[in-house]
Amino acid sequence: MKSATIQLETLTCPSCMLKIEGALKALEGIEQETIKVSFNTSKAKLNFDEEKVSIDKIEETINRVGYEVLNSKVK
Ligand SMILES: [Cu+2]
């Protein structure tokens, strides 16, 4: 299991947060209960199984709902 911290572009309202959370929850390989999108810091944190999903795929999913990823850290 890997842990990701994803810096997003500045979120302008709390519904952005819900939209991103929803998209991430629908993705296989992410530990649902670890998904946290913070409105104040515009960061998403989550744990994922690198055998089921890649950080590229996670970033792509965020892009697809309309948000830019500035950078991601995976540990
Ligand atoms: Cu919004």
PDB file of C-alpha atoms and ligand atoms in Angstrom:
ATOM      1  CA  MET A   1       0.000   0.000   0.000  1.00  0.00           C
ATOM      2  CA  LYS A   2       1.279   3.450  -0.948  1.00  0.00           C
ATOM      3  CA  SER A   3       0.310   6.775   0.496  1.00  0.00           C
ATOM      4  CA  ALA A   4      -0.192   9.762  -1.818  1.00  0.00           C
ATOM      5  CA  THR A   5      -0.367  13.477  -1.125  1.00  0.00           C
ATOM      6  CA  ILE A   6      -1.659  15.317  -4.161  1.00  0.00           C
ATOM      7  CA  GLN A   7      -1.392  19.079  -4.466  1.00  0.00           C
ATOM      8  CA  LEU A   8      -4.299  20.392  -6.500  1.00  0.00           C
ATOM      9  CA  GLU A   9      -4.885  23.756  -8.064  1.00  0.00           C
ATOM     10  CA  THR A  10      -6.640  26.093  -5.596  1.00  0.00           C
ATOM     11  CA  LEU A  11     -10.146  24.846  -4.948  1.00  0.00           C
ATOM     12  CA  THR A  12     -12.655  27.651  -5.131  1.00  0.00           C
ATOM     13  CA  CYS A  13     -15.600  26.129  -3.308  1.00  0.00           C
ATOM     14  CA  PRO A  14     -16.434  23.088  -1.174  1.00  0.00           C
ATOM     15  CA  SER A  15     -18.373  21.400  -3.961  1.00  0.00           C
ATOM     16  CA  CYS A  16     -15.082  20.979  -5.867  1.00  0.00           C
ATOM     17  CA  MET A  17     -13.901  18.924  -2.927  1.00  0.00           C
ATOM     18  CA  LEU A  18     -16.952  16.653  -3.079  1.00  0.00           C
ATOM     19  CA  LYS A  19     -16.607  16.225  -6.832  1.00  0.00           C
ATOM     20  CA  ILE A  20     -12.977  15.113  -6.497  1.00  0.00           C
ATOM     21  CA  GLU A  21     -13.763  12.840  -3.545  1.00  0.00           C
ATOM     22  CA  GLY A  22     -16.565  11.218  -5.507  1.00  0.00           C
ATOM     23  CA  ALA A  23     -14.346  10.594  -8.521  1.00  0.00           C
ATOM     24  CA  LEU A  24     -11.608   9.080  -6.355  1.00  0.00           C
ATOM     25  CA  LYS A  25     -14.072   6.855  -4.505  1.00  0.00           C
ATOM     26  CA  ALA A  26     -15.203   5.394  -7.814  1.00  0.00           C
ATOM     27  CA  LEU A  27     -11.654   4.324  -8.658  1.00  0.00           C
ATOM     28  CA  GLU A  28     -10.611   0.756  -7.929  1.00  0.00           C
ATOM     29  CA  GLY A  29      -7.483   0.289  -5.830  1.00  0.00           C
ATOM     30  CA  ILE A  30      -7.952   3.299  -3.566  1.00  0.00           C
ATOM     31  CA  GLU A  31      -8.637   2.714   0.108  1.00  0.00           C
ATOM     32  CA  GLN A  32     -11.916   4.603   0.355  1.00  0.00           C
ATOM     33  CA  GLU A  33     -11.754   5.433   4.051  1.00  0.00           C
ATOM     34  CA  THR A  34      -8.351   7.106   3.610  1.00  0.00           C
ATOM     35  CA  ILE A  35      -9.528   9.626   1.004  1.00  0.00           C
ATOM     36  CA  LYS A  36      -9.330  13.144   2.357  1.00  0.00           C
ATOM     37  CA  VAL A  37      -9.641  16.229   0.227  1.00  0.00           C
ATOM     38  CA  SER A  38      -8.863  19.400   2.118  1.00  0.00           C
ATOM     39  CA  PHE A  39     -10.487  22.590   0.928  1.00  0.00           C
ATOM     40  CA  ASN A  40      -8.147  24.858   2.927  1.00  0.00           C
ATOM     41  CA  THR A  41      -4.894  23.428   1.587  1.00  0.00           C
ATOM     42  CA  SER A  42      -6.241  22.155  -1.776  1.00  0.00           C
ATOM     43  CA  LYS A  43      -4.665  18.797  -1.116  1.00  0.00           C
ATOM     44  CA  ALA A  44      -5.929  15.272  -1.559  1.00  0.00           C
ATOM     45  CA  LYS A  45      -4.557  12.468   0.567  1.00  0.00           C
ATOM     46  CA  LEU A  46      -5.216   8.794   0.128  1.00  0.00           C
ATOM     47  CA  ASN A  47      -3.740   5.321   0.307  1.00  0.00           C
ATOM     48  CA  PHE A  48      -3.769   3.138  -2.768  1.00  0.00           C
ATOM     49  CA  ASP A  49      -2.753  -0.312  -3.902  1.00  0.00           C
ATOM     50  CA  GLU A  50      -0.054   0.141  -6.522  1.00  0.00           C
ATOM     51  CA  GLU A  51      -0.899  -3.214  -8.071  1.00  0.00           C
ATOM     52  CA  LYS A  52      -4.410  -2.052  -8.903  1.00  0.00           C
ATOM     53  CA  VAL A  53      -4.010   1.624  -9.692  1.00  0.00           C
ATOM     54  CA  SER A  54      -1.157   4.011 -10.488  1.00  0.00           C
ATOM     55  CA  ILE A  55      -0.604   7.587  -9.407  1.00  0.00           C
ATOM     56  CA  ASP A  56      -0.882   8.533 -13.095  1.00  0.00           C
ATOM     57  CA  LYS A  57      -4.330   7.010 -13.234  1.00  0.00           C
ATOM     58  CA  ILE A  58      -5.329   8.853 -10.051  1.00  0.00           C
ATOM     59  CA  GLU A  59      -4.102  12.167 -11.463  1.00  0.00           C
ATOM     60  CA  GLU A  60      -5.889  11.485 -14.728  1.00  0.00           C
ATOM     61  CA  THR A  61      -9.128  10.879 -12.829  1.00  0.00           C
ATOM     62  CA  ILE A  62      -8.800  14.244 -11.082  1.00  0.00           C
ATOM     63  CA  ASN A  63      -8.077  15.925 -14.430  1.00  0.00           C
ATOM     64  CA  ARG A  64     -11.101  14.271 -15.960  1.00  0.00           C
ATOM     65  CA  VAL A  65     -13.478  15.908 -13.457  1.00  0.00           C
ATOM     66  CA  GLY A  66     -11.894  19.253 -14.294  1.00  0.00           C
ATOM     67  CA  TYR A  67      -9.065  19.916 -11.835  1.00  0.00           C
ATOM     68  CA  GLU A  68      -5.370  20.329 -12.301  1.00  0.00           C
ATOM     69  CA  VAL A  69      -2.784  18.433 -10.264  1.00  0.00           C
ATOM     70  CA  LEU A  70       0.263  20.551  -9.454  1.00  0.00           C
ATOM     71  CA  ASN A  71       2.323  17.730  -7.984  1.00  0.00           C
ATOM     72  CA  SER A  72       2.031  14.419  -6.192  1.00  0.00           C
ATOM     73  CA  LYS A  73       4.135  12.795  -3.537  1.00  0.00           C
ATOM     74  CA  VAL A  74       3.999   9.043  -3.134  1.00  0.00           C
ATOM     75  CA  LYS A  75       5.547   7.216  -0.223  1.00  0.00           C
TER      76      LYS A  75
HETATM   77 CU    CU B   1     -16.241  24.358  -6.571  1.00  0.00          CU
END
